[in-house]
Coordinates of C-alpha atoms in Angstrom, one line a residue:
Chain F
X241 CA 128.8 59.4 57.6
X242 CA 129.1 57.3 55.0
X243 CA 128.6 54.3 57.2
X244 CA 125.5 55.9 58.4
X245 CA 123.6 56.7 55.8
X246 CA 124.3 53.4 54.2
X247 CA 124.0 50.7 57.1
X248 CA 121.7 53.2 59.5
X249 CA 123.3 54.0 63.0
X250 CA 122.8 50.7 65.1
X251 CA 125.1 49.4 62.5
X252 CA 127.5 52.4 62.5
X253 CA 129.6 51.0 65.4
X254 CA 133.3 52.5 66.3
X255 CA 134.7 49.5 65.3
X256 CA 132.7 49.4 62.0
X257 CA 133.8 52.9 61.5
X258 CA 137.4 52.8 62.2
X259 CA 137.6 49.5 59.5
X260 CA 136.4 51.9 57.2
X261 CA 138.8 54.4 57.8
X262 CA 141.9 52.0 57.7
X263 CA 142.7 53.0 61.4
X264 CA 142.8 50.9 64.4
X265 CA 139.8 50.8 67.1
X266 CA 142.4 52.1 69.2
X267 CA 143.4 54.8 67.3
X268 CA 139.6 55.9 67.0
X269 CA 138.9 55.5 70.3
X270 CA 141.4 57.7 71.4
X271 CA 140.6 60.4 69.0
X272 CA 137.0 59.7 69.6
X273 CA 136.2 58.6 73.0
X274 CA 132.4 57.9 72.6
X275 CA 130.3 57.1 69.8
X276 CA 128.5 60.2 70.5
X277 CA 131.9 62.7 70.0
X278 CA 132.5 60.2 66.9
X279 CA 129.1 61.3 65.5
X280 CA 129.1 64.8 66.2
X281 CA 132.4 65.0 64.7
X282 CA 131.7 63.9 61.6
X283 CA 128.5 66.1 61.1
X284 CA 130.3 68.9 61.9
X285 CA 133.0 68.3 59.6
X286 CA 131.1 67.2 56.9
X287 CA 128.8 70.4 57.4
X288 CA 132.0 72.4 57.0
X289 CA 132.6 70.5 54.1
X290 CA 129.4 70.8 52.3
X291 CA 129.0 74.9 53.4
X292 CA 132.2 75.9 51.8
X293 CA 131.1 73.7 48.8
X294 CA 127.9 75.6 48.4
X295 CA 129.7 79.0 48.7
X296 CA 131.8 77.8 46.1
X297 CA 128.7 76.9 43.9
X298 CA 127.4 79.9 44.9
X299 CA 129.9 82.0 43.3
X300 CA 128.3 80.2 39.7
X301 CA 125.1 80.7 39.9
X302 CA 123.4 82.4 37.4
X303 CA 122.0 86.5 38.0
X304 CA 118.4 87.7 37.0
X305 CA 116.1 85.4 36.0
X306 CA 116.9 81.9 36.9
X307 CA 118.7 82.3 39.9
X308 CA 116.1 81.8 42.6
X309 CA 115.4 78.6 41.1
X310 CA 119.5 77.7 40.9
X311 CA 119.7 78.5 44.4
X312 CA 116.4 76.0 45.1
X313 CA 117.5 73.4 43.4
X314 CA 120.7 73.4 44.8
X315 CA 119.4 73.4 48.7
X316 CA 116.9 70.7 47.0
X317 CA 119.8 68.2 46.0
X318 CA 122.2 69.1 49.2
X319 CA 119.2 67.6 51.6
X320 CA 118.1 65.0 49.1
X321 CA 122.1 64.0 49.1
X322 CA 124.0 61.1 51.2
X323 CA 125.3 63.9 53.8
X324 CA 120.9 64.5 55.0
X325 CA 120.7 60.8 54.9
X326 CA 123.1 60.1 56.9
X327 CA 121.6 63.3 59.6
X328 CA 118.4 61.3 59.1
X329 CA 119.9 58.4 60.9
X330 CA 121.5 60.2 64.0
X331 CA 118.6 63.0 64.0
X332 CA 116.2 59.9 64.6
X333 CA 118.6 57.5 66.9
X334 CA 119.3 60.9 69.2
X335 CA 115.6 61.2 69.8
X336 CA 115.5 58.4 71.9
X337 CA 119.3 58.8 73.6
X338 CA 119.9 61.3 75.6
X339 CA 123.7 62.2 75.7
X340 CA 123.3 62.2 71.8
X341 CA 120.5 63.9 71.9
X342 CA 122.0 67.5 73.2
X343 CA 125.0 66.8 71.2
X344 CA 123.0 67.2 67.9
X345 CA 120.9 69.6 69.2
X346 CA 123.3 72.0 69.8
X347 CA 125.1 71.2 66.5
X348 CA 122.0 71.4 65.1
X349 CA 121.3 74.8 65.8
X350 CA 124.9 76.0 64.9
X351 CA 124.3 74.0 61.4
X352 CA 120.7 75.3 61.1
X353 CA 122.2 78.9 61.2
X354 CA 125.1 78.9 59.0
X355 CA 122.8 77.3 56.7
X356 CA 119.9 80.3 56.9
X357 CA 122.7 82.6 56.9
X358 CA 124.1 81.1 54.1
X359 CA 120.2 81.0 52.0
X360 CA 119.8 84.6 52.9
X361 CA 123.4 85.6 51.5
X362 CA 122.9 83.9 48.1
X363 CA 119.3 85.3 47.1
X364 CA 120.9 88.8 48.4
X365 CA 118.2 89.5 51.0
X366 CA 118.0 90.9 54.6
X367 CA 116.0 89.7 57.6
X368 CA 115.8 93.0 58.5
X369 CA 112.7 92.9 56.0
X370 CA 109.4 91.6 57.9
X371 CA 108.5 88.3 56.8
X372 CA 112.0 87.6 55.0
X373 CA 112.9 85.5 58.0
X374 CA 110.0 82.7 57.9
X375 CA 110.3 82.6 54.1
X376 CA 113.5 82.2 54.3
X377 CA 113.3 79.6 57.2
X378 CA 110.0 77.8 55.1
X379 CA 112.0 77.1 52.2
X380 CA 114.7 75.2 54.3
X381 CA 112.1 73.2 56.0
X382 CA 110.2 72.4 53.1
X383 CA 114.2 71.4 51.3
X384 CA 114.2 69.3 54.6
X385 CA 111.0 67.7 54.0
X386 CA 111.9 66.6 50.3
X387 CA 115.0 65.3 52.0
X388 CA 113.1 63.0 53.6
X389 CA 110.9 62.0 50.8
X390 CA 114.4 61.1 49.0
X391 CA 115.1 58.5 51.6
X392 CA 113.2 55.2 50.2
X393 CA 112.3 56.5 46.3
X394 CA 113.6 58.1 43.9
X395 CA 111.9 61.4 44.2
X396 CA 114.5 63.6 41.5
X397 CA 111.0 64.1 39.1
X398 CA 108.5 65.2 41.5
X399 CA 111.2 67.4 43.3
X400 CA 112.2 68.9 40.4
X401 CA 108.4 70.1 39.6
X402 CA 107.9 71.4 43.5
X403 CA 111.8 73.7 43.0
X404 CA 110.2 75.1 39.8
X405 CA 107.1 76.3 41.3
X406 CA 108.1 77.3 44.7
X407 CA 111.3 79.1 43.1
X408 CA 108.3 81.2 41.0
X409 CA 106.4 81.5 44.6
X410 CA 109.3 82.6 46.6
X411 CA 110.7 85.2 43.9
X412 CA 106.9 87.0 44.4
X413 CA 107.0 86.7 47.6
X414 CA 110.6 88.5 48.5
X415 CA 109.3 90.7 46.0
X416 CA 106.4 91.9 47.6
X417 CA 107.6 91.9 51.3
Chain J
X109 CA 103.2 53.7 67.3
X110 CA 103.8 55.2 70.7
X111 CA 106.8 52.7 71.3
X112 CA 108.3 53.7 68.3
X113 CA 107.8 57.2 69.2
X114 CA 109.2 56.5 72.8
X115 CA 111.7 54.1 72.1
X116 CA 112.9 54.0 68.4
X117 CA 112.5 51.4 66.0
X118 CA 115.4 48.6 67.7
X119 CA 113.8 48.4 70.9
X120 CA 110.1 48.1 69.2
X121 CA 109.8 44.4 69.1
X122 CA 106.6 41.9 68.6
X123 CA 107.2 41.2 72.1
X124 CA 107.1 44.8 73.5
X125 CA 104.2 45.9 71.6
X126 CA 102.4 42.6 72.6
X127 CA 103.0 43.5 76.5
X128 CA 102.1 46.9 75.8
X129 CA 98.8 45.9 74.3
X130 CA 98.6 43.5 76.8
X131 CA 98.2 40.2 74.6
X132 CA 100.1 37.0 74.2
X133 CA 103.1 37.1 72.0
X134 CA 102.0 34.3 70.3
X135 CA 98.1 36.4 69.5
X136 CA 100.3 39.0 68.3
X137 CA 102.3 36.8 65.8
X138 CA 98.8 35.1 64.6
X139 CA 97.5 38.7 63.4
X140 CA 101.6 40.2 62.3
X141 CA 103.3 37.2 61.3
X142 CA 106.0 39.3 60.6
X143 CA 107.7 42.8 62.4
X144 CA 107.0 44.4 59.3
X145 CA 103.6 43.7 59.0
X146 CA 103.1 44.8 62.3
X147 CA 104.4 47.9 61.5
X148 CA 102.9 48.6 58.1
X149 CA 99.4 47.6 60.1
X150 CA 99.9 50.1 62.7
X151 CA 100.6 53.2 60.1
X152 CA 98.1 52.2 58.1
X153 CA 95.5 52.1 60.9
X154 CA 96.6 55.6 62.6
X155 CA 96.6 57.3 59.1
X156 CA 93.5 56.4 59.1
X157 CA 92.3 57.5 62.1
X158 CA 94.6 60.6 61.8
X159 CA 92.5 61.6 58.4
X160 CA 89.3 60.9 59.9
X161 CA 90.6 63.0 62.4
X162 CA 91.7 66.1 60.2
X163 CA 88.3 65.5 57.8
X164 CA 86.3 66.2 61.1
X165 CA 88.5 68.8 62.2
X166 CA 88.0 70.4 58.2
X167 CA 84.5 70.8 59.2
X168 CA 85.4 73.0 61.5
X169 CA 87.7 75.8 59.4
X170 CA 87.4 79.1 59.6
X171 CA 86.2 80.0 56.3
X172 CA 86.9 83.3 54.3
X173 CA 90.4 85.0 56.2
X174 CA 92.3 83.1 58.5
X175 CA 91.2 79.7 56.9
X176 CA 94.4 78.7 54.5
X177 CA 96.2 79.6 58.1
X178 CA 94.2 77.3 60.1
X179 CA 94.7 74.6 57.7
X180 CA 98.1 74.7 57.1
X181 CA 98.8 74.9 61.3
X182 CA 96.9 72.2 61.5
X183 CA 98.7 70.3 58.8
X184 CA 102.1 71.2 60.3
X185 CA 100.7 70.1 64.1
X186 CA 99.9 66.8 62.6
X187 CA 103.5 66.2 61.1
X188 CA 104.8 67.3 64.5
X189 CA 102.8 65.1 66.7
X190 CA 103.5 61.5 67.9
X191 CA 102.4 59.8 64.4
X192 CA 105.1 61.1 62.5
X193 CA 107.7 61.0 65.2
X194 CA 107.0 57.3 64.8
X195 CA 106.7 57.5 60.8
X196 CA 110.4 58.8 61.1
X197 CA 112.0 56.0 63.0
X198 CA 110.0 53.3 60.4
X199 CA 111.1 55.2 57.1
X200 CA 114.9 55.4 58.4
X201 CA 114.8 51.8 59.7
X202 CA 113.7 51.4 55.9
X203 CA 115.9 52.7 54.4
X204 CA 118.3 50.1 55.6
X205 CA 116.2 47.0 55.8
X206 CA 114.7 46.1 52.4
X207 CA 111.4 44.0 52.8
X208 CA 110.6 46.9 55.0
X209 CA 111.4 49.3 52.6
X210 CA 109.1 47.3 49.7
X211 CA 106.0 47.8 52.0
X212 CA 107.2 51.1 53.5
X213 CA 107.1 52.6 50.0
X214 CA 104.1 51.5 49.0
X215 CA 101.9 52.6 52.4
X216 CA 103.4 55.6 51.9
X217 CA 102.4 56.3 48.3
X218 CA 98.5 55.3 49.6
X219 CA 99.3 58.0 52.2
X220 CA 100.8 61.0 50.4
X221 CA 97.9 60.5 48.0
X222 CA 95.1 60.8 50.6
X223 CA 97.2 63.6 52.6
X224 CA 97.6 65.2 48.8
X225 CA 93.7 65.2 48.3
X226 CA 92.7 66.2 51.4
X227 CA 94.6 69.3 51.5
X228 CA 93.4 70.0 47.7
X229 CA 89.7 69.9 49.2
X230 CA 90.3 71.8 52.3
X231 CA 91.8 74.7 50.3
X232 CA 89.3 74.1 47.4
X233 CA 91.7 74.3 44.8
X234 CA 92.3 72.0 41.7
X235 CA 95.1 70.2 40.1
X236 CA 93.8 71.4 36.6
X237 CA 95.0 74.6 37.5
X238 CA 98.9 74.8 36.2
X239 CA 101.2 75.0 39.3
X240 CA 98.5 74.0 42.0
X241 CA 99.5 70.7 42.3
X242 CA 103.1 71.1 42.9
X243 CA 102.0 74.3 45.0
X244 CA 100.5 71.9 47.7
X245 CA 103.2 69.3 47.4
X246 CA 105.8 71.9 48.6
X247 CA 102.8 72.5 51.4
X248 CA 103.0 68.8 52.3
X249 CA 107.2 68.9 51.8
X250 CA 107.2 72.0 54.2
X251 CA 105.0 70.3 57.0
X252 CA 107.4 66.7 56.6
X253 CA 110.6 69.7 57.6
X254 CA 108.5 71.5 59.9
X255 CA 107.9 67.5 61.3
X256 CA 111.4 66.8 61.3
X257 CA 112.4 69.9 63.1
X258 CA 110.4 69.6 65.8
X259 CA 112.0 65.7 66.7
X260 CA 114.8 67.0 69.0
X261 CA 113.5 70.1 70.6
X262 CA 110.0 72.1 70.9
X263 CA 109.9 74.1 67.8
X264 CA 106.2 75.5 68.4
X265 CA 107.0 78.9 68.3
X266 CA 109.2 79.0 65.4
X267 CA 106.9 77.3 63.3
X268 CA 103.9 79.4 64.0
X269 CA 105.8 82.1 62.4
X270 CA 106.7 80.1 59.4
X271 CA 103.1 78.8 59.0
X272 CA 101.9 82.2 59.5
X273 CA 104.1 84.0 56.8
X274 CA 103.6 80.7 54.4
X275 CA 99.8 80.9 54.6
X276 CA 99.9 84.1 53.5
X277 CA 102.0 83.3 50.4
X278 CA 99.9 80.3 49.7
X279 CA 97.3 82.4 49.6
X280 CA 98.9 85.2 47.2
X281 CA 100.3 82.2 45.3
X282 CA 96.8 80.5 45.0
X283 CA 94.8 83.6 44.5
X284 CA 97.6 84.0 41.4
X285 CA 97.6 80.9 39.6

């Protein structure tokens, strides 16, 4: 991942990765035997990582007032982070190779998931409640889309002005619904 | 563009997009000296277009109910379509290739600022009013997600539901601030 999100993926060769990791190509390969299992590996795992992180950040987060915006600007950083950066890369490479393709596709929607599972657990709501869903799923896209904006700038300043307001927006909004 | 939609940014040379236009290398090197010129050419030409586009399209809103919804599926079509799918594979070629990056960044800027005003006019709002601006940024962040999660599979019908439930919190929101 790391290789990935600093080098880009036609860079991010077995070999490169397996010099990286101290191991032989061998050793990889056999572990690993395509490029494609290598990669959806290492999302996975570093998914797992990142999820048991958040619930772990989660468990700090401030109650009442303040909250929704914790929780925002914590989904903010996590996409704006190396670990999106590095998806970035293999999201955009699989879209033009097929056997990767339905590899991330389906990790994808597993990942996609556990992560609106995840939202909806921390700001205590339930998708039972008509229109919680698509908030809910609006917020991760729009976390997904300052991602992206991270990628060639510095964005921390405007990002941090869009989590404010849209923290203030999304508290009405699961308020009213 | 529609080879780096097809085929990513690696297999977009001079030489492909020359025989795809169907000129000479060589006439294709006189206008682009450079791959990155080529490329920076070619966004900035289909931006254009694409907001011409859109400004026509404006004309024909709804207006009164249904009209922030219109504008914002149309917003999130646009960042699903072809242009962006081939904005994606340039910004994360970027993001590893520095000249690229330099005149990547500074398109994009010149974009973001004519996507930013366009949407401000089309939903008649203003930046003098506290919150608006980073209101529609989220808008614009949301579509880039909604962009980005349609690259792999067809995501129409989730996003209609998000971009139904979000115009209606846009509105609430703008009605609000």
């Amino acid at each position: 991942m790391e290789s990935l999100a600093e080098v880009g993926y036609a860079a991010t060769t077995v070999a490169v990765v397996a010099a990286r990791a101290g191991v032989s190509r061998g050793a990889a390969q056999h572990h690993f035997p395509t490029r494609a299992d290598l990669f959806a590996a290492a999302v996975e795992h570093m998914t797992e990582v990142r999820l048991a992180e958040i619930r772990s950040q989660a468990a700090a987060l401030p109650v009442g007032a303040g909250r929704t915006e914790a929780i925002v600007s914590m989904l903010a950083d996590v996409y704006s982070g190396p670990l999106f950066r590095a998806a970035l890369h293999l999201w955009v490479a699989a879209s033009t190779e097929e056997p990767l393709r339905r590899q991330i596709v389906q990790l994808e929607a597993h990942v996609g998931r556990q992560a609106h599972r995840a939202l909806l657990e921390v700001l205590d709501v339930s998708e039972r409640t008509p229109g919680v869903r698509e908030t809910v799923q609006g917020v991760l896209d729009m976390a997904r889309g300052l991602g992206l904006a991270a990628l060639l700038t510095d964005d921390t300043a405007r990002r941090r002005g869009i989590v404010r307001q849209w923290s203030k927006i999304l508290d009405q909004a699961l308020a009213t619904s």
